[in-house]
Coordinates of C-alpha atoms (C1' of nucleotides) in Angstrom, one line a residue:
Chain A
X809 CA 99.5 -61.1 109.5
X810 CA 102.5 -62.8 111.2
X811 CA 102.8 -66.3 111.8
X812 CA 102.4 -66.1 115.8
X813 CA 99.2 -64.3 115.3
X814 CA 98.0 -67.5 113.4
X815 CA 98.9 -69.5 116.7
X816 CA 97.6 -66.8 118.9
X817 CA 94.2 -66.9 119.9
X818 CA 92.8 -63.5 118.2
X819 CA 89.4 -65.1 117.0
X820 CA 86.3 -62.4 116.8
X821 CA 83.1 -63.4 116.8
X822 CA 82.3 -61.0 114.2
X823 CA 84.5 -62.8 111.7
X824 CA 83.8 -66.3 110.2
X825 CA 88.1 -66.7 110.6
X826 CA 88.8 -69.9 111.3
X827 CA 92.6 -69.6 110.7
X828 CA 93.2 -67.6 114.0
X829 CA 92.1 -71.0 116.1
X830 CA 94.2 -71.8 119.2
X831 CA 96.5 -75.4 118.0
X832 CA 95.2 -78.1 120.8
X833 CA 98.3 -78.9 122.4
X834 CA 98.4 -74.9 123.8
X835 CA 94.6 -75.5 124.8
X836 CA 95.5 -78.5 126.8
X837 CA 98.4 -77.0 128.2
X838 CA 96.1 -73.5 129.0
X839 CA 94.6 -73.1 133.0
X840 CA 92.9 -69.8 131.7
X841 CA 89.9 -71.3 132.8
X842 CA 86.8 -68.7 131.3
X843 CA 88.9 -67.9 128.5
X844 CA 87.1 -68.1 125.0
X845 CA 89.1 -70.3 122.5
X846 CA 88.9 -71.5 119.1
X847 CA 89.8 -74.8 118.0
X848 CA 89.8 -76.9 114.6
X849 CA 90.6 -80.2 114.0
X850 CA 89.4 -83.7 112.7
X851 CA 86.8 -85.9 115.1
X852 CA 87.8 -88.9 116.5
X853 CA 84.7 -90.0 118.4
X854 CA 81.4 -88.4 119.0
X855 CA 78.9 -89.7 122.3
X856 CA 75.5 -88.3 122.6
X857 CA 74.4 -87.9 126.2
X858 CA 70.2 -87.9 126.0
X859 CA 70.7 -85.3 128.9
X860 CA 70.9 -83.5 125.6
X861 CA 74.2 -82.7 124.2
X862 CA 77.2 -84.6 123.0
X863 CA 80.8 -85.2 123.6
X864 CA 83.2 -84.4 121.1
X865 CA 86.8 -85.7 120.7
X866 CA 88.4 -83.7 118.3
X867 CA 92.6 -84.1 117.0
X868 CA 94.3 -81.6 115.2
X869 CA 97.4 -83.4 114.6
X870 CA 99.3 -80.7 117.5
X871 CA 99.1 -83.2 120.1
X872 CA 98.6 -86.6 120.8
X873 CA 95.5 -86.3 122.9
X874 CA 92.5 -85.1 121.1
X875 CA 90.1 -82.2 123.2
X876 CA 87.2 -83.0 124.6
X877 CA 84.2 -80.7 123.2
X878 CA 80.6 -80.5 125.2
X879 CA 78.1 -79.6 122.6
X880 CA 74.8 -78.7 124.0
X881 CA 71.9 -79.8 122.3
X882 CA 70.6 -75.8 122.1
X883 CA 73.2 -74.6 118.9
X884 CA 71.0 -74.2 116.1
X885 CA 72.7 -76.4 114.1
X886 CA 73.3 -79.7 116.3
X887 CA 70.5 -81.3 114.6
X888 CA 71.6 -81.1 111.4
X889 CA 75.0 -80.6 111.8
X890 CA 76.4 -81.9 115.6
X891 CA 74.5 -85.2 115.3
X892 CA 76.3 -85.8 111.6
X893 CA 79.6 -85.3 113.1
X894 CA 81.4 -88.5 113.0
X895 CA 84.7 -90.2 112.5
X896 CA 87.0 -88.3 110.3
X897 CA 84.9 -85.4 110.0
X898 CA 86.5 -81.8 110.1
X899 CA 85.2 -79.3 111.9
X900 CA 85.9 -75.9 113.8
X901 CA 84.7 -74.8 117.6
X902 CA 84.2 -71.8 120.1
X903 CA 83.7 -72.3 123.3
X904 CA 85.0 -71.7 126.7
X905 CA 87.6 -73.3 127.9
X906 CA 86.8 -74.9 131.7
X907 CA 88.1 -77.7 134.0
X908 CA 87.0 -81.1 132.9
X909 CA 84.9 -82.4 135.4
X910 CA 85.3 -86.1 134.0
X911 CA 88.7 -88.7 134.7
X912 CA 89.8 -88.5 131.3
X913 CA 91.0 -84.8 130.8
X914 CA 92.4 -82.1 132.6
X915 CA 90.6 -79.4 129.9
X916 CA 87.3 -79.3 127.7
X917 CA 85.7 -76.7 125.8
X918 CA 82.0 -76.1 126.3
X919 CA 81.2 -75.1 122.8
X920 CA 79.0 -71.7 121.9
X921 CA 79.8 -72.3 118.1
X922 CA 80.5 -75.0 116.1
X923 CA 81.0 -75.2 112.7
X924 CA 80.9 -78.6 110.2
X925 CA 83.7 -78.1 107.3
X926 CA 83.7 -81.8 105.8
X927 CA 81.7 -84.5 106.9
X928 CA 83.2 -88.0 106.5
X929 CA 80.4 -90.6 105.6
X930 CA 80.8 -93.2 108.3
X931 CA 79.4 -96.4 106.1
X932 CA 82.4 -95.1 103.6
X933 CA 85.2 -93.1 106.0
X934 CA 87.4 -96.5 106.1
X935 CA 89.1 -95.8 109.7
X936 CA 87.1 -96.8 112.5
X937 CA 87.7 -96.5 116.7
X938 CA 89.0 -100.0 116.7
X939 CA 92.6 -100.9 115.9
X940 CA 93.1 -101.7 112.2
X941 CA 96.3 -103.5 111.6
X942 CA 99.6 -101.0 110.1
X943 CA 99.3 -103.5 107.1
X944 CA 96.0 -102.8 106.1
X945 CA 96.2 -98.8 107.3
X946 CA 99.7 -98.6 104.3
X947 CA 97.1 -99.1 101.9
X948 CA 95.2 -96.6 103.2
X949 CA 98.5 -94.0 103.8
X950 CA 96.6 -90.9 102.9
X951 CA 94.4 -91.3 105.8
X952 CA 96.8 -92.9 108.4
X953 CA 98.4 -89.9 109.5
X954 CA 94.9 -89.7 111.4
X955 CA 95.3 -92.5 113.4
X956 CA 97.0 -92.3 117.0
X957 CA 100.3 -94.5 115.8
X958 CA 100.9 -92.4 112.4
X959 CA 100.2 -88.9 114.0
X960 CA 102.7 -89.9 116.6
X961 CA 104.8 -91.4 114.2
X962 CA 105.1 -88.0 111.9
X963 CA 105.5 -85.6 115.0
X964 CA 108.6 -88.2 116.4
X965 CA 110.3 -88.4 112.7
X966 CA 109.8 -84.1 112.5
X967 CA 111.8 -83.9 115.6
X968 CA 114.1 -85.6 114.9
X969 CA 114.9 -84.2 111.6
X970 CA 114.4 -80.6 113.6
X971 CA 117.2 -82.0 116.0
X972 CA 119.6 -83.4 113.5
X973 CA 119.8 -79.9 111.9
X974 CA 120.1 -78.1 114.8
X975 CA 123.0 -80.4 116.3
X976 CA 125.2 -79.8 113.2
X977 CA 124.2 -76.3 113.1
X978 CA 125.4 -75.7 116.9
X979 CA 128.6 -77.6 116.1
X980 CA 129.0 -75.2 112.8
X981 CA 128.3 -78.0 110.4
X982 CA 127.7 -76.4 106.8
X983 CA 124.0 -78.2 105.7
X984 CA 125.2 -79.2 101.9
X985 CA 122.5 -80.3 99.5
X986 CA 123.9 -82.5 97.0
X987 CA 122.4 -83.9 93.7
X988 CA 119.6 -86.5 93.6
X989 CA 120.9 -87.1 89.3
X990 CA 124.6 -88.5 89.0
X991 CA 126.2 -89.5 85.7
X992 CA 128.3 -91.9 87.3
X993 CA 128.0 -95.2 89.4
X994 CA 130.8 -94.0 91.9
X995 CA 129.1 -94.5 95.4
X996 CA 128.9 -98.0 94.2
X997 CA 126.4 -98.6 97.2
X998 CA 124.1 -100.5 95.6
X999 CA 121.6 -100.8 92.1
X1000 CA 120.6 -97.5 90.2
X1001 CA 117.1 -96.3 89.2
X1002 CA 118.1 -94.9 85.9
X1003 CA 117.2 -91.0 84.8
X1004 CA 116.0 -90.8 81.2
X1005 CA 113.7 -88.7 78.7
X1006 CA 114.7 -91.1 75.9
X1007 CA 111.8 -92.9 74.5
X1008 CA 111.8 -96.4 75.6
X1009 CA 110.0 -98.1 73.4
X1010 CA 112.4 -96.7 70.8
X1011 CA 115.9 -95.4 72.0
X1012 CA 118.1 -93.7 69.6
X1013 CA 120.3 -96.5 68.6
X1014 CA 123.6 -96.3 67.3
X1015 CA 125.5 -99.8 65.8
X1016 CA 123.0 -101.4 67.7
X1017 CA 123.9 -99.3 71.2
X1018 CA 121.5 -97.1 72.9
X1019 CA 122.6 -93.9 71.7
X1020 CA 123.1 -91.8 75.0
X1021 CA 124.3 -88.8 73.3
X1022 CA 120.8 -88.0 72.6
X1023 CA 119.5 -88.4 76.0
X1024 CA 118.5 -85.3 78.3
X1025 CA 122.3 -85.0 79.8
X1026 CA 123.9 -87.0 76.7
X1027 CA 125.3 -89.9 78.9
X1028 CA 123.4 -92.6 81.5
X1029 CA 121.9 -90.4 84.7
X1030 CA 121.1 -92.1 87.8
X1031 CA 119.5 -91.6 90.9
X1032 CA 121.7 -91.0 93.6
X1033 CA 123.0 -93.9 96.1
X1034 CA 124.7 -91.2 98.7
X1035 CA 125.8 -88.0 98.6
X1036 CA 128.8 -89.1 100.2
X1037 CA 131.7 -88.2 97.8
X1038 CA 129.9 -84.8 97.0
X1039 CA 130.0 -83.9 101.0
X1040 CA 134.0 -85.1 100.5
X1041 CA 134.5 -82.0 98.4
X1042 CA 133.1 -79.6 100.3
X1043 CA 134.4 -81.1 103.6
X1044 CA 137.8 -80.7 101.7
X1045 CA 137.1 -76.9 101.5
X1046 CA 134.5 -76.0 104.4
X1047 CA 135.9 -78.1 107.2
X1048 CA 132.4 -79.9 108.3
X1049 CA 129.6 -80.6 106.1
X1050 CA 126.5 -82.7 106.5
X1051 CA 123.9 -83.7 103.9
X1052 CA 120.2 -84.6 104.6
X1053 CA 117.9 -86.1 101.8
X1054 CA 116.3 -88.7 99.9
X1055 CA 118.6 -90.9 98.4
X1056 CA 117.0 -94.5 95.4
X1057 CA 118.1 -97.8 95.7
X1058 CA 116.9 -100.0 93.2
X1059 CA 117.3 -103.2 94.9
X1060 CA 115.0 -105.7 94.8
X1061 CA 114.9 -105.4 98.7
X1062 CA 111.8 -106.9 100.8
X1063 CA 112.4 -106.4 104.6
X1064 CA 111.1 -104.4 107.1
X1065 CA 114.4 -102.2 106.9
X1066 CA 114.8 -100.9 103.2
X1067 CA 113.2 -99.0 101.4
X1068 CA 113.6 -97.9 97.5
X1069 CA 113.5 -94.5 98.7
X1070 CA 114.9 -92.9 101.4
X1071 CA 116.5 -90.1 103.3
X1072 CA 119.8 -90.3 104.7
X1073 CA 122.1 -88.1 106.6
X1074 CA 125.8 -87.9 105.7
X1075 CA 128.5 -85.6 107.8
X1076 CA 131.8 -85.0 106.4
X1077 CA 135.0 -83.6 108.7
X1078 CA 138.2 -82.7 107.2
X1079 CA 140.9 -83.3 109.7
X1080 CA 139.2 -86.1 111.7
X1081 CA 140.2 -89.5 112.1
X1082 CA 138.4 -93.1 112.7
X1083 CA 138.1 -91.8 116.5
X1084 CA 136.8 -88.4 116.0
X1085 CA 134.0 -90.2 113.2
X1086 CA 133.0 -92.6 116.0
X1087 CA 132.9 -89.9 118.6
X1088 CA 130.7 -87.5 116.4
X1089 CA 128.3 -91.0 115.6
X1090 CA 128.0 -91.4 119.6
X1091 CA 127.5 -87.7 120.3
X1092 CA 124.7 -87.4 117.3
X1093 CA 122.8 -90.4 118.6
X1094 CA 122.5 -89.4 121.9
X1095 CA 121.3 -86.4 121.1
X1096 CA 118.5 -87.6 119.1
X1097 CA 117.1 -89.7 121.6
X1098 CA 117.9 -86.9 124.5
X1099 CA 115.9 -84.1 122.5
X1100 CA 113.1 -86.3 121.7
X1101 CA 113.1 -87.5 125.8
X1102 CA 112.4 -84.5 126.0
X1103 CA 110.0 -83.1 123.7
X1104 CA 107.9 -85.6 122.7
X1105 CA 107.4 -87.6 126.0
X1106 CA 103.4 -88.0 125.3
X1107 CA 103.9 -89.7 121.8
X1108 CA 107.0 -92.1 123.1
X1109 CA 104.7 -93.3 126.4
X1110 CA 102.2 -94.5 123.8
X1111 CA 104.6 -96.4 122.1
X1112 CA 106.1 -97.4 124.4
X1113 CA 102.7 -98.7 125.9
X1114 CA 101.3 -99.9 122.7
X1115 CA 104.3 -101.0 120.2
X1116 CA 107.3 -101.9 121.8
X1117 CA 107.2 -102.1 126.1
X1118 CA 111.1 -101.7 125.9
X1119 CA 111.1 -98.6 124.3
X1120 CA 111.4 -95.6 126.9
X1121 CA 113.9 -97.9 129.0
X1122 CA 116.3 -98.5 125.4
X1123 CA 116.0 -94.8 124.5
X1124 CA 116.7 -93.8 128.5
X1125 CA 119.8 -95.9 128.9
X1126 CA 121.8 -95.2 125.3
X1127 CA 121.4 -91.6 126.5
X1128 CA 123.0 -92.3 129.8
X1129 CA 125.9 -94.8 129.1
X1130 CA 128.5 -94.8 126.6
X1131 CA 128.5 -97.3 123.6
X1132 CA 130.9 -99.9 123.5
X1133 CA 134.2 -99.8 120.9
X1134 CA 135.6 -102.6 119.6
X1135 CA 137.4 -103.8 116.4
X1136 CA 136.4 -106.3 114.2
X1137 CA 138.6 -108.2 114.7
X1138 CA 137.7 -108.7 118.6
X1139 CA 133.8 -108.9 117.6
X1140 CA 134.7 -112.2 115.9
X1141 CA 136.7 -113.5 119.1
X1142 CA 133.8 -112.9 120.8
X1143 CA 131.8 -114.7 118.2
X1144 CA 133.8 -117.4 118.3
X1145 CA 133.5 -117.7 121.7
X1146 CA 129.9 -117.1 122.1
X1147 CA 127.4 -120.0 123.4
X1148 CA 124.5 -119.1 120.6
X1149 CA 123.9 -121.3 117.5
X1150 CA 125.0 -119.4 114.3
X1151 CA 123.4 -120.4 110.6
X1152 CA 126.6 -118.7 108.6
X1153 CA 129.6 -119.5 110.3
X1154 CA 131.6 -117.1 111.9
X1155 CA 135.6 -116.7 110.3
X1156 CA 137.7 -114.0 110.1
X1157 CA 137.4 -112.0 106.5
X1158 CA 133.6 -112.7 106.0
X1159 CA 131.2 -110.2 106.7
X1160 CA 129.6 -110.2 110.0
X1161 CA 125.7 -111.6 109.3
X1162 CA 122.4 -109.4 110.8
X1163 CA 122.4 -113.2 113.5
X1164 CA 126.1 -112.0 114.3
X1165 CA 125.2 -108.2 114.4
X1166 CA 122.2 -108.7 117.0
X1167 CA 123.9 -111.2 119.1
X1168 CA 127.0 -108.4 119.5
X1169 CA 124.5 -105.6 121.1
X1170 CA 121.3 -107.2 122.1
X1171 CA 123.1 -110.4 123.9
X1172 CA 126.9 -109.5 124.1
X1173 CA 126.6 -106.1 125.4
X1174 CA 123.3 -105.0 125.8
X1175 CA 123.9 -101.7 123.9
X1176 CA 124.9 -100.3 121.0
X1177 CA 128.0 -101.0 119.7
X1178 CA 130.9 -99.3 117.8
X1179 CA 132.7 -102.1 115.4
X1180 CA 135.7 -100.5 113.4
X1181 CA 138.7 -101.8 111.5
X1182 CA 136.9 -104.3 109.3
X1183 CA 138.5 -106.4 106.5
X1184 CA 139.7 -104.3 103.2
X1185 CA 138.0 -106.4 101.0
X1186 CA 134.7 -106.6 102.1
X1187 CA 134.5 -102.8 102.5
X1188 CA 134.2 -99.9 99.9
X1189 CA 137.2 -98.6 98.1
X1190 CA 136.8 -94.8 99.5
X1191 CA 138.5 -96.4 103.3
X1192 CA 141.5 -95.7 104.6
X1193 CA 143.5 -98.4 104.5
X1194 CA 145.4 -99.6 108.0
X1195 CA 149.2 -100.4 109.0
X1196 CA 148.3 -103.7 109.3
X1197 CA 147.5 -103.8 105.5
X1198 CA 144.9 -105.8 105.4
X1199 CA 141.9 -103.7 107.4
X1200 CA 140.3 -100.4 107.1
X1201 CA 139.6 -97.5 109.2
X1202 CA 136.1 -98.3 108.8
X1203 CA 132.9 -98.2 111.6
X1204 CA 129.6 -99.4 112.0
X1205 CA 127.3 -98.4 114.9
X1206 CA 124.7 -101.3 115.4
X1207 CA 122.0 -101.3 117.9
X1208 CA 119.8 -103.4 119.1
X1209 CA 116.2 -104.6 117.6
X1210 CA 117.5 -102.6 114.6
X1211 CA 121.1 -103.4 113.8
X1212 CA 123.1 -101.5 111.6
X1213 CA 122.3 -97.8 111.8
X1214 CA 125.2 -96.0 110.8
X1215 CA 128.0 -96.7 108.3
X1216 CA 131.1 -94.7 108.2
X1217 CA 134.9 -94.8 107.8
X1218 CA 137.9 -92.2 107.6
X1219 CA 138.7 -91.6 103.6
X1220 CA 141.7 -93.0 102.2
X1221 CA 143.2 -89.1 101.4
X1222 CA 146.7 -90.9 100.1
X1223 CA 146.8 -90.1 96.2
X1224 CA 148.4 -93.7 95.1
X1225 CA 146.7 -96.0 97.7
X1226 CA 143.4 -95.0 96.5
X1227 CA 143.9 -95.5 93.2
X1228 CA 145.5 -98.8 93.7
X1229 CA 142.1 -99.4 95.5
X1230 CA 140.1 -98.6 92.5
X1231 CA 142.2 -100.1 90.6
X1232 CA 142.2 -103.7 92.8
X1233 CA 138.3 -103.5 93.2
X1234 CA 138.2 -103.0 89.1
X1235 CA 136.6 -100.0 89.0
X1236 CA 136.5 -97.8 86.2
X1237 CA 138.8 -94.8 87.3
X1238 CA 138.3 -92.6 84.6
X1239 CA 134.7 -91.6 86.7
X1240 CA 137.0 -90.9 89.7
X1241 CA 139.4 -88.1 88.1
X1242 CA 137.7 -85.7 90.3
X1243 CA 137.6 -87.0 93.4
X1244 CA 141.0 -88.6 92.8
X1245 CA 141.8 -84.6 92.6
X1246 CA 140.8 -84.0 96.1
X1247 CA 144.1 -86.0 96.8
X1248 CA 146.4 -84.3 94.8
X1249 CA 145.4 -80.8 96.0
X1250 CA 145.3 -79.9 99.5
X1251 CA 144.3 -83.6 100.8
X1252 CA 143.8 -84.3 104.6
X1253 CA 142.5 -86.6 106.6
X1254 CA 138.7 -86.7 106.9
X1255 CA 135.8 -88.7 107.8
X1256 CA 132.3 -89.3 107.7
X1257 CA 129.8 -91.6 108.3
X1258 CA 125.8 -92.5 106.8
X1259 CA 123.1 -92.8 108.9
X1260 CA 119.9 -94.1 108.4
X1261 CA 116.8 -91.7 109.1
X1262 CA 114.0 -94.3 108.4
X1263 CA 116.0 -96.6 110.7
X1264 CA 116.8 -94.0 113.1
X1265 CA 112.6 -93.0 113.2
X1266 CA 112.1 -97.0 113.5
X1267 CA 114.5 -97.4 116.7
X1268 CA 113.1 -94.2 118.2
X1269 CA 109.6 -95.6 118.0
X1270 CA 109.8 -99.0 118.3
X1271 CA 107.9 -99.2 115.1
X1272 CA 109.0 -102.5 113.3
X1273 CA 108.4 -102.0 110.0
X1274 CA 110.4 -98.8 108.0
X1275 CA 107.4 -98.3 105.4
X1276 CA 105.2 -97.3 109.0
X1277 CA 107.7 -94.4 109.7
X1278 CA 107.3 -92.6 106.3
X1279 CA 105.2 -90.9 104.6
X1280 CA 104.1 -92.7 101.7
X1281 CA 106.9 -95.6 101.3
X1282 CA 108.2 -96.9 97.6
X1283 CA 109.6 -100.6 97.8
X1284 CA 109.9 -103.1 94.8
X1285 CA 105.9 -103.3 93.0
X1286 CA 105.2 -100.2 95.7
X1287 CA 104.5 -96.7 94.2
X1288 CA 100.8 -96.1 95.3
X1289 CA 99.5 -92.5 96.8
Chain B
rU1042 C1' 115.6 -112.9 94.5
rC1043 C1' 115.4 -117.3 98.1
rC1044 C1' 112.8 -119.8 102.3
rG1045 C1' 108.5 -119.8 105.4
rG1046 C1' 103.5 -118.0 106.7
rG1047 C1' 99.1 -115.8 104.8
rG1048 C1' 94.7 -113.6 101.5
rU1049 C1' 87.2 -115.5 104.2
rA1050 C1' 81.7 -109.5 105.8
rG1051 C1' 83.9 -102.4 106.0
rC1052 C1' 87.8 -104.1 110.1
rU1053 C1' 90.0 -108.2 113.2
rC1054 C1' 89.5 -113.2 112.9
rA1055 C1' 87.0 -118.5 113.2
rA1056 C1' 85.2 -122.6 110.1
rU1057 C1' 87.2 -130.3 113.0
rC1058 C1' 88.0 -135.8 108.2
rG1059 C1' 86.1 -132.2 101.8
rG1060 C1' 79.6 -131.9 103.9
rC1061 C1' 74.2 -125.7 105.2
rA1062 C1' 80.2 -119.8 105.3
rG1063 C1' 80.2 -117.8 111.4
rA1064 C1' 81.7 -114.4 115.6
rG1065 C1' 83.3 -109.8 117.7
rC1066 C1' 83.8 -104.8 116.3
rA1067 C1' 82.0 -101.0 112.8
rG1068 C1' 77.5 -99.5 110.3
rC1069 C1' 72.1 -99.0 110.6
rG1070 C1' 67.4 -99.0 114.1
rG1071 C1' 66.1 -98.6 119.3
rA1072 C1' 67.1 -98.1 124.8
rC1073 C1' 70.2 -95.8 128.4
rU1074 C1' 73.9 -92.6 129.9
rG1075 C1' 79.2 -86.3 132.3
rU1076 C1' 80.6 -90.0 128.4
rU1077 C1' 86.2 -91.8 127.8
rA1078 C1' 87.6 -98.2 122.7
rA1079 C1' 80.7 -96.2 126.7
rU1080 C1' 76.9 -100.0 127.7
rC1081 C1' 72.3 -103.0 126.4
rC1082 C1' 68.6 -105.1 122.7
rG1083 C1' 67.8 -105.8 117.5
rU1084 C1' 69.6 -105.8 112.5
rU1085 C1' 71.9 -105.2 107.4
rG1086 C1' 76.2 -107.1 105.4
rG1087 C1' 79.9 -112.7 101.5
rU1088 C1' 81.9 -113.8 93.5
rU1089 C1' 86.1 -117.1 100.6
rG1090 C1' 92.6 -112.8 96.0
rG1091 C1' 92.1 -114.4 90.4
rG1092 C1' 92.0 -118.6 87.0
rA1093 C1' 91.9 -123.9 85.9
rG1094 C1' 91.3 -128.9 87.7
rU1095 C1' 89.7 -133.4 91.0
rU1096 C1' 84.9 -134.6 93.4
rC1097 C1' 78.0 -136.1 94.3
rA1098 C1' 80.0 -132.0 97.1
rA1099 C1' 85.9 -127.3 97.5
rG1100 C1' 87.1 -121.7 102.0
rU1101 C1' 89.3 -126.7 102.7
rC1102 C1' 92.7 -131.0 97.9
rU1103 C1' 96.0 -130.2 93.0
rC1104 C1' 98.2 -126.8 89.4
rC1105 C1' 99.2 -121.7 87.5
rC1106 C1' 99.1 -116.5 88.5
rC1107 C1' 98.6 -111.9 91.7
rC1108 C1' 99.2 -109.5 96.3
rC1109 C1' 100.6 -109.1 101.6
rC1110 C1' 103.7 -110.4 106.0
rG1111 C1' 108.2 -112.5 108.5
rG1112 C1' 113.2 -114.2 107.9
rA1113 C1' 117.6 -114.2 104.6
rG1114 C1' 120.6 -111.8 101.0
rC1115 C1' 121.8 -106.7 99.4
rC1116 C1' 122.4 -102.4 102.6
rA1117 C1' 121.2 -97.5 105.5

RNA sequence: UCCGGGGUAGCUCAAUCGGCAGAGCAGCGGACUGUUAAUCCGUUGGUUGGGAGUUCAAGUCUCCCCCCCGGAGCCA
């Protein structure tokens, strides 16, 4: 049996099939009023007319609105089954599918079957009708994705993911998977969690060292940081690459913007400058936000009515007008310049501060906001370095409410000026020999940049914490579920 | 990690100068109803995060610890 026939609505009477169930959101969209359907899904509410029968509200996760079910009070089982039906309670229906006669919804099923799968004991089923706060719900995150918010949440952060893939795709991107266990430091993005099968509590010790020989790949293994310089190889031989997966940072990190683990995705472009990496950032962004316009109109509107008023007007205008460009170096003029109250000063050479970042695209411009060409030494050693000697061709792409979203530079490809780079920043360039080779055979200009999907997820939703727009979220003393 | 704010009923919160631990919602019982977070009446429900201390008396004051949230740093 195919996978449309699972979606179709081929349920027989005969057959106690509850697989070949019609998903909600075709239901809702369906005017084949008389029509017989079968639905499935999870109860959000259940109100008992005396008139004899009861309403049913019931999700499947397909749609943001739930279906209305009329139950009448002649089934054999709505005694003992119907009237146990409560919260959180999974069950399956057949019915016909008329015109709702009530304000609420367009559709409802009048039900000639129903069947209860699991009941959810209402003095123990810990969601309720009433709003429960997102901190309380992260400690119940195998049950969230039930809730209104998190269902929305998850069908937002799907198309988006389904988006990103199929931009690259249509622009002939090769989709690169890179490894999550690296033997060396080299992104130098940040702390490492360490890989080991060596015994902790007793290591294999030699002249008082950890003996690493012994351990699973007989050296230190990390997780990754970025799968940056692995996309730089295959960028340097397949012309555009992007990577999309989880990536560990083990810093000790408590914000509502990082997490310990999280996905990122990284294109690569041989032959591209600073301006083509900025233009491919722009062009990438604005198709998010267009496609998910688009497709997922019902869940924005709620968030935009219930999380973040601003949302649906941000999302509309950053697909309609062009972000802003400007180099560092101008950013601080305008810093400088600016009439706001900074607490870390604003100079030429230090990094610009998340107070300096907002203030450049929520105040400043009103938009998001291209900043390239920032100091060498407060940027990573893989960036091209500038005429001028003492910049890189290196970009950021803040927005508002969120800031930084996207990190990116063109690579240094000259041989002797990166190593003078690793060198100068003291790195250990005996772990670059290999990427050091990409610049002694065949080396071109290329680019790439990072971008944040949990941010990305976070500005598309308005949701203001990053552990609401994933799954099950790891941050420092966080591993639960 | 630093700064600040918190932890009280299943949930969201209140509790004045240190003086009998409360409300709404949920649950449960009943009434009513093509309902829409239904409504109305009644009702169950507490080791106030953990530990120690001060006091006649501690949710409240002091100390230690744990956890959560916001901001900062790190960064995506």
């Amino acid at each position: 049996m195919g996978w449309s026939q699972v979606c179709d609505n081929q349920w027989s009477s005969n057959k106690d099939d509850y697989v070949k169930r019609t998903l909600i959101k075709h239901v809702l969209a369906s005017t084949e009023y008389g029509s017989t359907v079968m639905v499935a899904g999870w109860v959000r509410t259940r109100r008992d007319s005396k008139g004899g029968f009861s309403f049913l509200e019931i999700n499947d996760g397909s749609a943001f609105s739930g279906l209305q079910i009329i139950v009448p009070g002649e089934l054999d089982n709505y005694e003992s089954d119907v009237l146990r039906l409560t919260i959180g309670s999974a069950v399956a229906v057949e019915g016909e599918l008329v015109e709702s006669p009530g304000a609420g919804q367009s559709v409802e099923v009048h039900a000639a079957r129903v069947r209860a799968f699991g009941f959810a004991d209402p003095e123990e089923y810990p969601l309720q009708k009433k709003r429960i706060s997102f901190e309380k719900l992260r400690e119940l995150a195998h049950l969230r994705a039930r809730t209104n918010t998190f269902g929305a949440v998850a069908r937002v952060r799907n198309a988006l993911a389904y988006a990103t893939h199929k931009f690259y795709q249509e622009r002939d991107f090769l989709y690169l998977h890179t490894p999550m266990i690296t033997s060396s430091d080299a992104e130098g993005a940040g702390e490492m969690f360490q890989v080991t099968t060596l015994d902790l509590a007793a290591p294999p010790r030699l002249d008082g060292e950890v003996d690493y020989s012994e351990d699973f790949f007989g050296k230190p293994t990390y997780l990754t940081v970025s799968g940056q310089l692995g996309a730089e190889t295959y960028a340097l031989a397949l012309d555009r690459v992007y990577t999309f997966g989880p990536t560990f940072r083990a810093e000790n990190s408590n914000t509502r913007r990082h997490l310990a683990e999280f996905w990122m995705i990284e294109p690569e472009v041989a032959f591209a400058d600073l301006a083509d990496n900025a233009d491919l950032a722009e062009d990438y962004v604005r198709y998010l936000f267009r496609y998910i316009l688009d497709r997922c109109s019902d869940d924005l509107e709620f968030f935009n009515k219930w999380v973040d008023d601003g949302l649906l007007a941000r999302l509309a205008s950053i697909t309609d007008t062009d972000f802003e460009r400007i180099t560092y170096t101008e950013a601080v003029e305008v810093l400088e310049k600016a009439d706001a109250e900074f607490e870390y000063p604003v100079n030429w050479g230090a990094d610009l501060q998340s107070e300096h970042e907002r203030y450049l695209t929520e105040v400043a411009y009103g938009k998001p906001l291209i900043v390239t060409d920032y100091p060498a030494d407060i940027k990573a050693f893989y960036m091209r370095r500038n005429d001028d000697g003492k910049t890189v061709a290196a970009m950021d792409v803040l927005v508002p409410s969120v800031g930084e979203i996207v990190g990116g530079s063109q690579r240094e490809e000259r041989h002797d000026v990166l190593l003078d780079s690793i060198r100068a920043k003291g790195l250990p360039e005996e772990h670059y020999w290999w990427y050091l080779d990409l610049r002694r055979f065949g080396s071109v200009p290329h680019s790439g940049f990072g971008l944040g999907f949990g941010r990305l997820v976070q500005f598309a939703t308005g949701m203001q914490n990053i552990r609401d727009v994933i799954p099950f979220p790891r941050t420092p003393n966080s591993a639960e579920f």
